[in-house]
Tab-separated table of C-alpha atoms in Angstrom:
chain	number	residue	atom	x	y	z
A	15	MET	CA	31.758	82.580	92.617
A	16	ASP	CA	34.734	81.597	90.469
A	17	HIS	CA	35.256	79.617	87.317
A	18	THR	CA	37.520	76.818	88.939
A	19	ALA	CA	36.705	73.208	89.213
A	20	PRO	CA	37.730	70.187	91.158
A	21	ILE	CA	40.816	68.680	89.467
A	22	VAL	CA	42.431	65.180	90.522
A	23	GLU	CA	46.175	65.288	89.474
A	24	ASP	CA	48.672	62.603	88.876
A	25	VAL	CA	45.855	59.645	88.768
A	26	PHE	CA	47.524	56.666	89.296
A	27	GLY	CA	50.810	57.942	89.863
A	28	ILE	CA	51.276	59.400	86.120
A	29	SER	CA	52.202	63.073	86.359
A	30	TRP	CA	50.377	64.136	83.079
A	31	LEU	CA	47.109	62.269	83.892
A	32	ASP	CA	44.857	64.764	85.496
A	33	PHE	CA	40.955	64.457	85.761
A	34	ASN	CA	38.247	67.345	85.975
A	35	LEU	CA	35.850	65.889	87.966
A	36	ALA	CA	33.044	68.232	87.408
A	37	ASN	CA	33.766	67.546	83.532
A	38	VAL	CA	33.399	63.904	84.305
A	39	PHE	CA	29.870	64.449	86.341
A	40	MET	CA	28.357	67.091	84.184
A	41	ILE	CA	29.217	64.668	80.790
A	42	ALA	CA	27.530	61.821	82.589
A	43	VAL	CA	24.583	63.983	83.519
A	44	THR	CA	24.187	65.125	80.016
A	45	SER	CA	24.532	61.612	78.528
A	46	LEU	CA	21.590	60.632	81.251
A	47	ILE	CA	19.549	63.351	80.483
A	48	VAL	CA	19.791	62.908	76.519
A	49	PHE	CA	19.232	59.378	77.118
A	50	VAL	CA	15.952	59.776	79.147
A	51	ILE	CA	14.794	62.095	76.502
A	52	SER	CA	15.459	59.568	73.784
A	53	VAL	CA	13.634	56.838	75.626
A	54	LEU	CA	10.707	58.714	76.155
A	55	GLY	CA	10.484	60.264	72.848
A	56	ALA	CA	10.614	56.726	71.367
A	57	ARG	CA	8.458	54.741	73.436
A	58	ASN	CA	4.672	54.172	72.931
A	59	LEU	CA	5.080	55.209	69.213
A	60	GLN	CA	1.591	56.685	67.787
A	61	MET	CA	0.350	57.662	64.172
A	62	LYS	CA	-0.667	60.951	65.972
A	63	PRO	CA	2.763	62.189	67.957
A	64	LYS	CA	2.042	63.887	71.005
A	65	GLY	CA	4.489	65.143	74.049
A	66	ALA	CA	8.083	63.576	74.071
A	67	GLN	CA	7.391	61.841	70.887
A	68	ASN	CA	6.226	65.028	69.186
A	69	VAL	CA	9.326	66.958	70.073
A	70	MET	CA	11.430	64.181	69.165
A	71	GLU	CA	10.227	63.893	65.856
A	72	TRP	CA	10.637	67.719	65.422
A	73	ILE	CA	14.098	67.361	66.256
A	74	LEU	CA	14.668	64.593	63.664
A	75	ASP	CA	13.070	66.337	61.096
A	76	PHE	CA	15.378	69.154	61.762
A	77	VAL	CA	18.561	67.154	61.894
A	78	LYS	CA	17.631	65.382	58.812
A	79	GLY	CA	17.224	68.823	57.167
A	80	ILE	CA	20.841	69.282	58.318
A	81	VAL	CA	21.920	66.294	56.693
A	82	ASN	CA	20.224	67.239	53.424
A	83	ASP	CA	21.485	70.071	53.258
A	84	THR	CA	25.061	69.008	53.408
A	85	MET	CA	25.039	65.691	51.082
A	86	ASP	CA	22.533	63.712	49.264
A	87	TRP	CA	20.384	61.744	50.792
A	88	LYS	CA	21.722	57.996	49.693
A	89	THR	CA	24.837	58.759	51.620
A	90	GLY	CA	23.517	61.047	54.228
A	91	LYS	CA	21.092	58.696	55.865
A	92	LEU	CA	24.252	56.564	57.065
A	93	PHE	CA	25.272	59.764	59.338
A	94	LEU	CA	21.628	60.683	60.313
A	95	PRO	CA	22.482	59.163	63.925
A	96	LEU	CA	25.478	60.865	64.209
A	97	ALA	CA	24.108	63.997	63.561
A	98	LEU	CA	21.302	63.405	65.814
A	99	THR	CA	23.235	62.355	68.852
A	100	LEU	CA	25.545	65.401	68.240
A	101	PHE	CA	22.901	67.781	68.146
A	102	SER	CA	21.006	66.382	71.120
A	103	TYR	CA	24.047	66.220	73.369
A	104	ILE	CA	25.339	69.508	72.425
A	105	LEU	CA	22.284	71.477	72.729
A	106	VAL	CA	21.753	69.658	76.575
A	107	ALA	CA	25.124	70.288	77.477
A	108	ASN	CA	25.035	73.893	76.272
A	109	LEU	CA	21.629	74.812	78.278
A	110	LEU	CA	22.893	72.952	81.667
A	111	GLY	CA	25.104	75.629	82.173
A	112	VAL	CA	22.766	78.406	81.384
A	113	MET	CA	19.956	77.420	83.834
A	114	THR	CA	22.114	77.402	86.893
A	115	ASN	CA	25.826	77.119	88.075
A	116	GLY	CA	26.552	75.011	91.144
A	117	VAL	CA	29.691	76.054	93.348
A	118	VAL	CA	30.533	73.657	96.686
A	119	ASN	CA	33.386	74.816	98.802
A	120	GLY	CA	34.577	77.306	95.930
A	121	ASN	CA	34.641	74.701	93.253
A	122	LEU	CA	32.469	75.006	90.401
A	123	TRP	CA	30.627	71.598	89.971
A	124	TRP	CA	27.512	72.146	87.751
A	125	LYS	CA	28.112	73.845	84.661
A	126	SER	CA	28.064	73.219	80.847
A	127	PRO	CA	30.494	70.667	79.874
A	128	THR	CA	30.860	72.386	76.667
A	129	ALA	CA	32.522	75.088	78.411
A	130	ASP	CA	35.647	73.120	78.564
A	131	PRO	CA	38.137	72.719	75.593
A	132	GLY	CA	39.006	69.201	76.370
A	133	LEU	CA	35.433	68.186	75.742
A	134	THR	CA	34.978	70.385	72.786
A	135	LEU	CA	38.074	69.372	70.819
A	136	SER	CA	37.553	65.928	71.708
A	137	LEU	CA	34.284	65.990	69.689
A	138	ALA	CA	35.830	67.822	67.036
A	139	VAL	CA	38.884	65.308	67.047
A	140	MET	CA	35.878	62.513	66.836
A	141	VAL	CA	34.051	64.060	63.846
A	142	ILE	CA	37.502	64.722	61.675
A	143	VAL	CA	38.621	60.835	62.520
A	144	LEU	CA	35.067	59.729	61.275
A	145	SER	CA	35.082	61.817	58.120
A	146	HIS	CA	38.893	60.418	57.091
A	147	PHE	CA	37.373	56.862	58.124
A	148	TYR	CA	34.469	56.992	56.059
A	149	GLY	CA	35.893	58.855	53.347
A	150	ILE	CA	38.263	55.665	52.869
A	151	LYS	CA	35.506	53.333	53.479
A	152	LEU	CA	33.053	54.638	51.035
A	153	ARG	CA	35.426	56.095	48.230
A	154	GLY	CA	38.349	54.023	48.422
A	155	GLY	CA	42.008	54.764	49.508
A	156	LYS	CA	42.950	55.765	46.095
A	157	ALA	CA	40.250	58.419	45.707
A	158	TYR	CA	40.879	59.271	49.133
A	159	ILE	CA	44.196	60.059	48.613
A	160	LYS	CA	43.889	61.612	45.264
A	161	ASP	CA	41.576	64.377	46.885
A	162	TYR	CA	44.974	66.177	48.766
A	163	PHE	CA	46.465	66.361	45.247
A	164	THR	CA	43.643	67.780	43.355
A	165	PRO	CA	43.352	70.146	41.323
A	166	ILE	CA	47.200	70.778	41.401
A	167	TRP	CA	49.510	68.760	44.031
A	168	PRO	CA	51.154	71.759	45.753
A	169	LEU	CA	48.249	72.375	47.438
A	170	PHE	CA	48.771	69.279	49.390
A	171	PRO	CA	50.488	71.056	52.452
A	172	ILE	CA	47.673	73.629	52.674
A	173	LYS	CA	45.011	70.394	52.710
A	174	ILE	CA	47.068	69.172	55.667
A	175	VAL	CA	47.105	72.361	57.493
A	176	GLU	CA	43.480	72.680	56.680
A	177	GLU	CA	42.675	69.451	58.398
A	178	PHE	CA	44.275	70.597	61.895
A	179	SER	CA	42.580	74.228	61.264
A	180	ASN	CA	39.190	72.567	60.989
A	181	THR	CA	39.477	70.486	64.125
A	182	LEU	CA	40.556	73.361	66.215
A	183	THR	CA	38.196	75.911	64.821
A	184	LEU	CA	35.257	73.362	64.942
A	185	GLY	CA	35.938	72.557	68.861
A	186	LEU	CA	37.198	75.927	70.204
A	187	ARG	CA	34.337	77.840	68.495
A	188	LEU	CA	31.780	75.967	70.564
A	189	PHE	CA	33.987	76.469	73.624
A	190	GLY	CA	34.572	80.148	73.280
A	191	ASN	CA	30.814	80.912	72.739
A	192	ILE	CA	29.280	78.822	75.811
A	193	PHE	CA	32.396	79.580	78.034
A	194	ALA	CA	32.307	83.343	77.694
A	195	GLY	CA	28.382	83.058	78.305
A	196	GLU	CA	28.931	81.393	81.528
A	197	VAL	CA	31.315	83.945	82.767
A	198	LEU	CA	29.063	86.542	82.069
A	199	LEU	CA	26.187	84.982	83.653
A	200	THR	CA	28.564	84.191	86.700
A	201	LEU	CA	29.374	87.945	87.027
A	202	LEU	CA	25.697	88.959	86.905
A	203	VAL	CA	24.932	86.463	89.478
A	204	GLY	CA	27.721	88.099	91.714
A	205	LEU	CA	26.170	91.590	91.051
A	206	THR	CA	22.662	90.720	91.762
A	207	THR	CA	23.822	89.209	95.149
A	208	SER	CA	25.863	92.348	96.118
A	209	GLY	CA	23.229	93.926	97.489
A	210	VAL	CA	19.750	95.862	96.881
A	211	LEU	CA	21.484	98.215	94.304
A	212	GLY	CA	23.349	95.190	92.772
A	213	PHE	CA	20.110	93.374	92.315
A	214	ILE	CA	18.085	96.169	90.852
A	215	GLY	CA	21.005	96.933	88.582
A	216	GLY	CA	22.033	93.380	87.751
A	217	ALA	CA	18.292	91.310	87.471
A	218	ILE	CA	17.189	92.770	84.435
A	219	PRO	CA	20.449	92.366	82.510
A	220	PHE	CA	21.013	88.680	83.999
A	221	LEU	CA	17.240	87.565	82.960
A	222	ALA	CA	18.028	89.045	79.628
A	223	TRP	CA	21.389	87.264	78.910
A	224	GLN	CA	20.203	84.206	80.221
A	225	GLY	CA	17.795	84.242	77.517
A	226	PHE	CA	19.934	85.089	74.818
A	227	SER	CA	22.297	82.221	76.027
A	228	VAL	CA	19.933	79.711	75.649
A	229	PHE	CA	19.401	81.209	71.848
A	230	ILE	CA	23.416	80.915	71.676
A	231	GLY	CA	23.380	77.419	73.078
A	232	GLY	CA	21.031	76.190	70.357
A	233	ILE	CA	22.581	78.076	67.483
A	234	GLN	CA	26.007	76.548	68.684
A	235	ALA	CA	24.506	72.937	68.740
A	236	PHE	CA	23.228	73.632	64.998
A	237	ILE	CA	26.642	75.082	63.644
A	238	PHE	CA	28.501	72.223	65.326
A	239	THR	CA	26.483	69.801	63.759
A	240	MET	CA	26.277	71.577	60.375
A	241	LEU	CA	29.920	71.794	60.048
A	242	SER	CA	30.371	68.174	61.011
A	243	MET	CA	28.263	67.116	58.308
A	244	VAL	CA	29.734	69.377	56.079
A	245	TYR	CA	33.749	67.930	56.873
A	246	ILE	CA	32.109	64.579	56.621
A	247	SER	CA	30.452	65.473	53.148
A	248	HIS	CA	33.819	66.845	51.618
A	249	LYS	CA	35.396	63.185	52.345
A	250	VAL	CA	32.658	60.682	51.345
A	251	SER	CA	31.323	63.018	48.414
A	252	ASP	CA	32.671	62.216	45.045
A	253	GLU	CA	31.765	66.148	43.886
A	254	HIS	CA	32.783	68.977	46.416
């Protein structure tokens, strides 16, 4: 079982335009699952929540706590929908590859979309771009630019480098943890299907690592959302 994916190269005859069909498929699946869960949790709202509504309210309270920990609520409430979307989407995306991997004709179709650096870095770039956009929108261009020269102007080059490093670390941290977990799960699946002795030796480690991967998936969704709110807070808050 290899960690390969179906690639369509030179789309529209453009030499550098390639598409990973598995990523496109899994991004769509993740989006659909998050949408269905959100609809089920938000319909027929009751004063005493139960079922899907109870789960959604717990997630909402949890994410609200993340936002509150990074910035004042007057500013933070603007970013609650973003934080909720990030946490829900990344959590579901992380867990999809933990439950099972789907291989068709040697191509890995069913996996965590966050096990690909293209998606995680795209999410990271989106967060950083939004932090700059709202930094200018909420504080004004003058205050935004001033931050790059505070407390002393020679720090300007370092702060520029920091913007790129924040993007890379935010995206690659998520990718590295999820990809490594999937690779190990794939190896353990191969061991358990290699024979009786392989099954005996690999079954317990497989179940243990699968449970641990669920935990890692949740932690990584939390960390990505928390750091995203921290980066945005640094741009939109007057006090850092």
